[in-house]
Amino acid sequence: MSISAFALIFLTIYVGLAQLDALSLKIGLFSPVFGGAATGLVMGDLKTGLIVGATLQLATLGVATYGGATVPDFLSGSIMGSAFAIMSGRGAAYGIGLAIPIGLLLTQMDILARMTNTIFQHHADRLALKGDYKGVERNNLYGIIPWTVSRMLPVFVGLFFGSAVVKAINAWIPAWLMVGLKTAGIILPAMGIAILMRYLPIKRYYPYFILGFVLMAYFTKSFSLLGTALVGFVFAAIHVMEANERKHNGGNGNGPSKPDNGGNDSGSSDDEEVEIDV
């Protein structure tokens, strides 16, 4: 069985729209389970598409691009894996086996898309200095190009030429290029986290930051990311409740009075202001 022209065009457009959804609305098109279902639907085997997509969806639970981190592109993997499984007639297990290395391979395309997008963003910075706000808007929209092409091109080529193209690409890419792309993929998350830390009030709440680091660095075998998030939620809830209690006591005369400085009194500044460390 070969893929029809309609299915090829539809899935190529779908993965581009799904990538835009991942960057904007997040209505779910970017999820592997949606990609597998859409592939199975247009190729006449919804069950296989759902099995492949749902399996890859499980692999993405708790995984996100926090701080600019690059993660496997299991959306494209679910589309191509489902398509290859249906075309070959070898079942969902075969599609899953292909989808995982495809998703890992396309991690490099994500890195290239991020690096290419900086060209438009730097150009937008220069236009902003000139006061050309229309040019800034255009360059921000131009950023759509590398993001969508980085998904649409591999899916189109992969589905058009078949699963053999994946093996050929893996064999063709020089080792030094793969090492360079992997190194860039390691650096980008660290740089993203550093940028986030610069704009978060780390100086004020550093004990919580240290606690989260200790839990994930020294107790990874017994403590999950969800557990760390729940601990952080508990401390945040305690902090908010104590701040509300202080404000309530001060407002009702049941505690020490606080000066009125236009809403920026010293007792409530920690909760009302957002600190930017510069």
Coordinates of C-alpha atoms in Angstrom, one line a residue:
M1 CA 0.0 0.0 0.0
S2 CA 1.3 3.5 -0.9
I3 CA 0.1 6.8 0.5
S4 CA -2.3 8.8 -1.6
A5 CA -1.6 12.4 -2.8
F6 CA -4.5 13.7 -0.6
A7 CA -3.1 12.0 2.5
L8 CA 0.4 13.2 1.8
I9 CA -0.7 16.8 1.4
F10 CA -3.1 16.7 4.3
L11 CA -0.6 15.3 6.8
T12 CA 2.1 17.7 5.7
I13 CA -0.3 20.7 6.2
Y14 CA -1.5 19.2 9.5
V15 CA 1.9 18.9 11.1
G16 CA 2.6 22.5 10.2
L17 CA -0.6 23.7 11.8
A18 CA 0.0 21.5 14.8
Q19 CA 3.4 23.1 15.3
L20 CA 1.7 26.5 15.2
D21 CA -0.8 25.2 17.7
A22 CA 2.0 24.1 20.0
L23 CA 3.4 27.6 19.9
S24 CA 0.2 29.5 20.4
L25 CA -3.4 28.2 21.1
K26 CA -2.5 24.7 22.4
I27 CA -5.9 23.2 21.6
G28 CA -4.3 19.8 21.2
L29 CA -3.3 19.4 17.6
F30 CA 0.3 19.1 18.6
S31 CA -0.2 16.0 20.7
P32 CA 1.1 12.7 19.3
V33 CA -2.3 11.0 19.9
F34 CA -4.0 13.6 17.7
G35 CA -1.3 13.1 15.0
G36 CA -1.7 9.4 15.0
A37 CA -5.5 9.6 14.9
A38 CA -5.4 12.1 12.0
T39 CA -3.1 9.8 10.1
G40 CA -5.2 6.7 10.7
L41 CA -8.3 8.6 9.8
V42 CA -7.1 9.7 6.4
M43 CA -5.4 6.4 5.6
G44 CA -8.3 4.2 6.6
D45 CA -7.0 2.6 9.8
L46 CA -7.9 4.7 12.7
K47 CA -7.2 1.9 15.3
T48 CA -3.5 1.6 14.3
G49 CA -3.1 5.4 14.3
L50 CA -4.6 5.7 17.7
I51 CA -2.4 2.9 19.2
V52 CA 0.8 4.5 17.8
G53 CA -0.2 8.0 18.8
A54 CA -1.4 7.0 22.3
T55 CA 1.8 5.1 23.0
L56 CA 4.0 8.1 22.0
Q57 CA 1.6 10.3 24.0
L58 CA 2.6 8.3 27.1
A59 CA 6.2 9.0 26.4
T60 CA 5.6 12.8 26.4
L61 CA 3.8 13.0 29.7
G62 CA 5.6 15.4 32.0
V63 CA 8.0 16.4 29.1
A64 CA 7.9 20.0 27.8
T65 CA 10.2 22.6 26.4
Y66 CA 10.8 24.4 29.6
G67 CA 13.5 27.1 29.3
G68 CA 13.9 26.4 25.6
A69 CA 14.7 22.7 26.0
T70 CA 14.5 20.5 22.9
V71 CA 12.5 17.3 23.2
P72 CA 11.9 14.5 20.7
D73 CA 9.4 15.4 18.0
F74 CA 7.0 12.6 18.7
L75 CA 4.2 14.4 16.8
S76 CA 6.0 13.9 13.5
G77 CA 7.1 10.5 14.7
S78 CA 3.5 9.5 15.4
I79 CA 2.4 10.7 11.9
M80 CA 5.2 8.9 10.1
G81 CA 5.1 5.8 12.3
S82 CA 1.4 5.4 11.9
A83 CA 1.6 5.9 8.1
F84 CA 4.5 3.4 7.8
A85 CA 2.6 0.9 9.9
I86 CA -0.5 1.2 7.8
M87 CA 1.3 1.2 4.5
S88 CA 3.3 -1.9 5.4
G89 CA 0.5 -3.7 7.1
R90 CA 2.8 -4.8 9.9
G91 CA 0.8 -3.4 12.7
A92 CA 1.1 -0.8 15.4
A93 CA 4.2 -2.3 17.0
Y94 CA 6.1 -1.8 13.8
G95 CA 5.0 1.8 13.6
I96 CA 6.0 2.5 17.2
G97 CA 9.4 1.0 16.6
L98 CA 9.9 3.4 13.7
A99 CA 8.3 6.5 15.3
I100 CA 10.7 6.6 18.3
P101 CA 13.9 6.9 16.3
I102 CA 12.2 9.3 13.9
G103 CA 11.2 11.6 16.8
L104 CA 14.7 11.5 18.2
L105 CA 16.2 12.3 14.8
L106 CA 13.9 15.3 14.3
T107 CA 15.2 16.8 17.5
Q108 CA 18.0 18.2 15.4
M109 CA 15.4 19.9 13.1
D110 CA 13.9 21.6 16.2
I111 CA 17.3 22.9 17.1
L112 CA 17.9 24.2 13.5
A113 CA 14.5 25.9 13.6
R114 CA 15.3 27.7 16.8
M115 CA 18.7 28.8 15.5
T116 CA 17.2 30.0 12.2
N117 CA 14.4 31.9 14.0
T118 CA 17.0 34.1 15.8
I119 CA 17.8 35.7 12.4
F120 CA 14.3 37.2 12.2
Q121 CA 14.4 38.1 15.9
H122 CA 17.7 40.0 15.6
H123 CA 16.4 41.8 12.6
A124 CA 13.3 42.7 14.6
D125 CA 15.5 44.2 17.3
R126 CA 17.3 46.4 14.8
L127 CA 13.9 47.6 13.3
A128 CA 12.6 48.3 16.9
L129 CA 15.5 50.7 17.4
K130 CA 14.4 52.5 14.3
G131 CA 10.8 52.7 15.5
D132 CA 9.6 50.5 12.6
Y133 CA 6.9 48.6 14.5
K134 CA 5.4 47.2 11.3
G135 CA 8.8 45.6 10.5
V136 CA 8.9 44.1 14.0
E137 CA 5.5 42.5 13.4
R138 CA 6.5 41.1 10.1
N139 CA 9.7 39.6 11.4
N140 CA 7.8 38.0 14.2
L141 CA 5.5 36.5 11.7
Y142 CA 8.4 35.3 9.6
G143 CA 9.4 33.2 12.5
I144 CA 6.6 30.9 11.5
I145 CA 8.6 29.8 8.5
P146 CA 11.4 27.9 10.2
W147 CA 9.1 26.4 12.8
T148 CA 6.6 25.0 10.3
V149 CA 9.1 24.0 7.6
S150 CA 11.2 22.1 10.2
R151 CA 8.1 19.8 10.7
M152 CA 6.5 19.9 7.2
L153 CA 9.6 19.1 5.2
P154 CA 10.6 15.9 7.1
V155 CA 7.1 14.6 7.1
F156 CA 6.6 15.2 3.4
V157 CA 10.0 13.7 2.4
G158 CA 9.5 10.8 4.8
L159 CA 6.1 9.9 3.6
F160 CA 6.9 10.5 -0.1
F161 CA 10.0 8.3 -0.1
G162 CA 9.0 5.8 2.6
S163 CA 10.8 4.5 5.7
A164 CA 14.0 3.9 3.8
V165 CA 14.7 7.6 3.8
V166 CA 15.0 7.7 7.6
K167 CA 17.7 5.1 7.6
A168 CA 19.5 6.9 4.7
I169 CA 19.4 10.2 6.5
N170 CA 20.9 8.6 9.6
A171 CA 23.7 7.1 7.6
W172 CA 24.4 10.3 5.6
I173 CA 24.6 12.8 8.4
P174 CA 28.3 13.2 9.4
A175 CA 29.2 12.3 13.0
W176 CA 30.7 15.8 13.6
L177 CA 27.5 17.5 12.6
M178 CA 25.4 15.3 14.8
V179 CA 27.7 15.9 17.7
G180 CA 27.5 19.7 17.1
L181 CA 23.7 19.6 17.0
K182 CA 23.5 17.5 20.1
T183 CA 25.9 20.0 21.9
A184 CA 23.7 22.9 20.8
G185 CA 20.7 21.0 22.2
I186 CA 22.4 20.6 25.6
I187 CA 23.4 24.3 25.7
L188 CA 20.0 25.7 24.7
P189 CA 18.1 24.4 27.8
A190 CA 20.8 25.7 30.1
M191 CA 20.7 29.1 28.5
G192 CA 16.9 29.1 28.7
I193 CA 16.9 28.3 32.4
A194 CA 19.5 31.0 33.0
I195 CA 17.3 33.5 31.2
L196 CA 14.2 32.5 33.2
M197 CA 16.2 32.7 36.5
R198 CA 17.2 36.3 35.6
Y199 CA 13.6 37.4 35.5
L200 CA 12.4 35.4 38.5
P201 CA 12.7 36.7 42.1
I202 CA 15.3 34.2 43.0
K203 CA 17.1 36.5 45.5
R204 CA 13.9 36.8 47.5
Y205 CA 12.8 33.2 47.4
Y206 CA 16.1 31.4 47.1
P207 CA 15.4 28.9 49.9
Y208 CA 12.6 27.4 47.7
F209 CA 14.9 27.3 44.7
I210 CA 17.6 25.4 46.7
L211 CA 15.0 23.0 48.1
G212 CA 13.7 22.1 44.6
F213 CA 17.3 21.7 43.3
V214 CA 18.2 19.3 46.2
L215 CA 15.1 17.2 45.7
M216 CA 15.7 16.7 42.0
A217 CA 19.5 16.4 42.3
Y218 CA 19.9 14.1 45.2
F219 CA 16.6 12.2 45.4
T220 CA 15.8 11.5 41.8
K221 CA 15.2 7.8 42.4
S222 CA 12.5 8.4 45.0
F223 CA 11.3 11.9 44.1
S224 CA 9.6 12.8 40.8
L225 CA 9.1 16.1 39.0
L226 CA 5.4 16.0 40.0
G227 CA 6.4 15.5 43.6
T228 CA 8.7 18.5 43.5
A229 CA 5.9 20.5 41.9
L230 CA 3.5 19.5 44.6
V231 CA 6.0 20.5 47.3
G232 CA 6.4 23.9 45.6
F233 CA 2.6 24.2 45.5
V234 CA 2.4 23.6 49.3
F235 CA 5.0 26.2 50.1
A236 CA 3.3 28.7 47.7
A237 CA 0.0 28.1 49.3
I238 CA 1.5 28.6 52.8
H239 CA 3.1 31.8 51.7
V240 CA -0.1 33.2 50.2
M241 CA -2.2 32.2 53.3
E242 CA 0.3 33.9 55.6
A243 CA 0.4 37.0 53.5
N244 CA -3.4 37.2 53.4
E245 CA -3.5 36.7 57.2
R246 CA -1.0 39.5 57.7
K247 CA -3.0 41.8 55.5
H248 CA -6.3 40.8 57.1
N249 CA -5.0 41.4 60.6
G250 CA -3.5 44.8 59.7
G251 CA -6.7 45.9 58.0
N252 CA -8.9 45.1 60.9
G253 CA -6.8 46.6 63.6
N254 CA -5.9 43.2 65.1
G255 CA -2.3 43.7 64.4
P256 CA 0.3 46.4 64.1
S257 CA -0.8 49.2 61.8
K258 CA 1.0 49.7 58.5
P259 CA 1.6 53.0 56.7
D260 CA -0.3 53.7 53.6
N261 CA 2.2 54.3 50.8
G262 CA -0.2 54.1 47.9
G263 CA -0.5 50.3 48.1
N264 CA 3.2 49.7 48.2
D265 CA 3.7 49.5 52.0
S266 CA 6.6 47.4 53.2
G267 CA 4.4 44.7 54.7
S268 CA 2.8 43.7 51.4
S269 CA 5.5 44.5 48.9
D270 CA 6.7 40.9 48.8
D271 CA 3.3 39.8 47.5
E272 CA 2.4 42.7 45.3
E273 CA 5.6 43.4 43.4
V274 CA 7.4 41.3 40.9
E275 CA 11.2 41.4 41.3
I276 CA 13.4 41.5 38.2
D277 CA 17.1 40.8 39.1
V278 CA 19.3 43.0 36.9

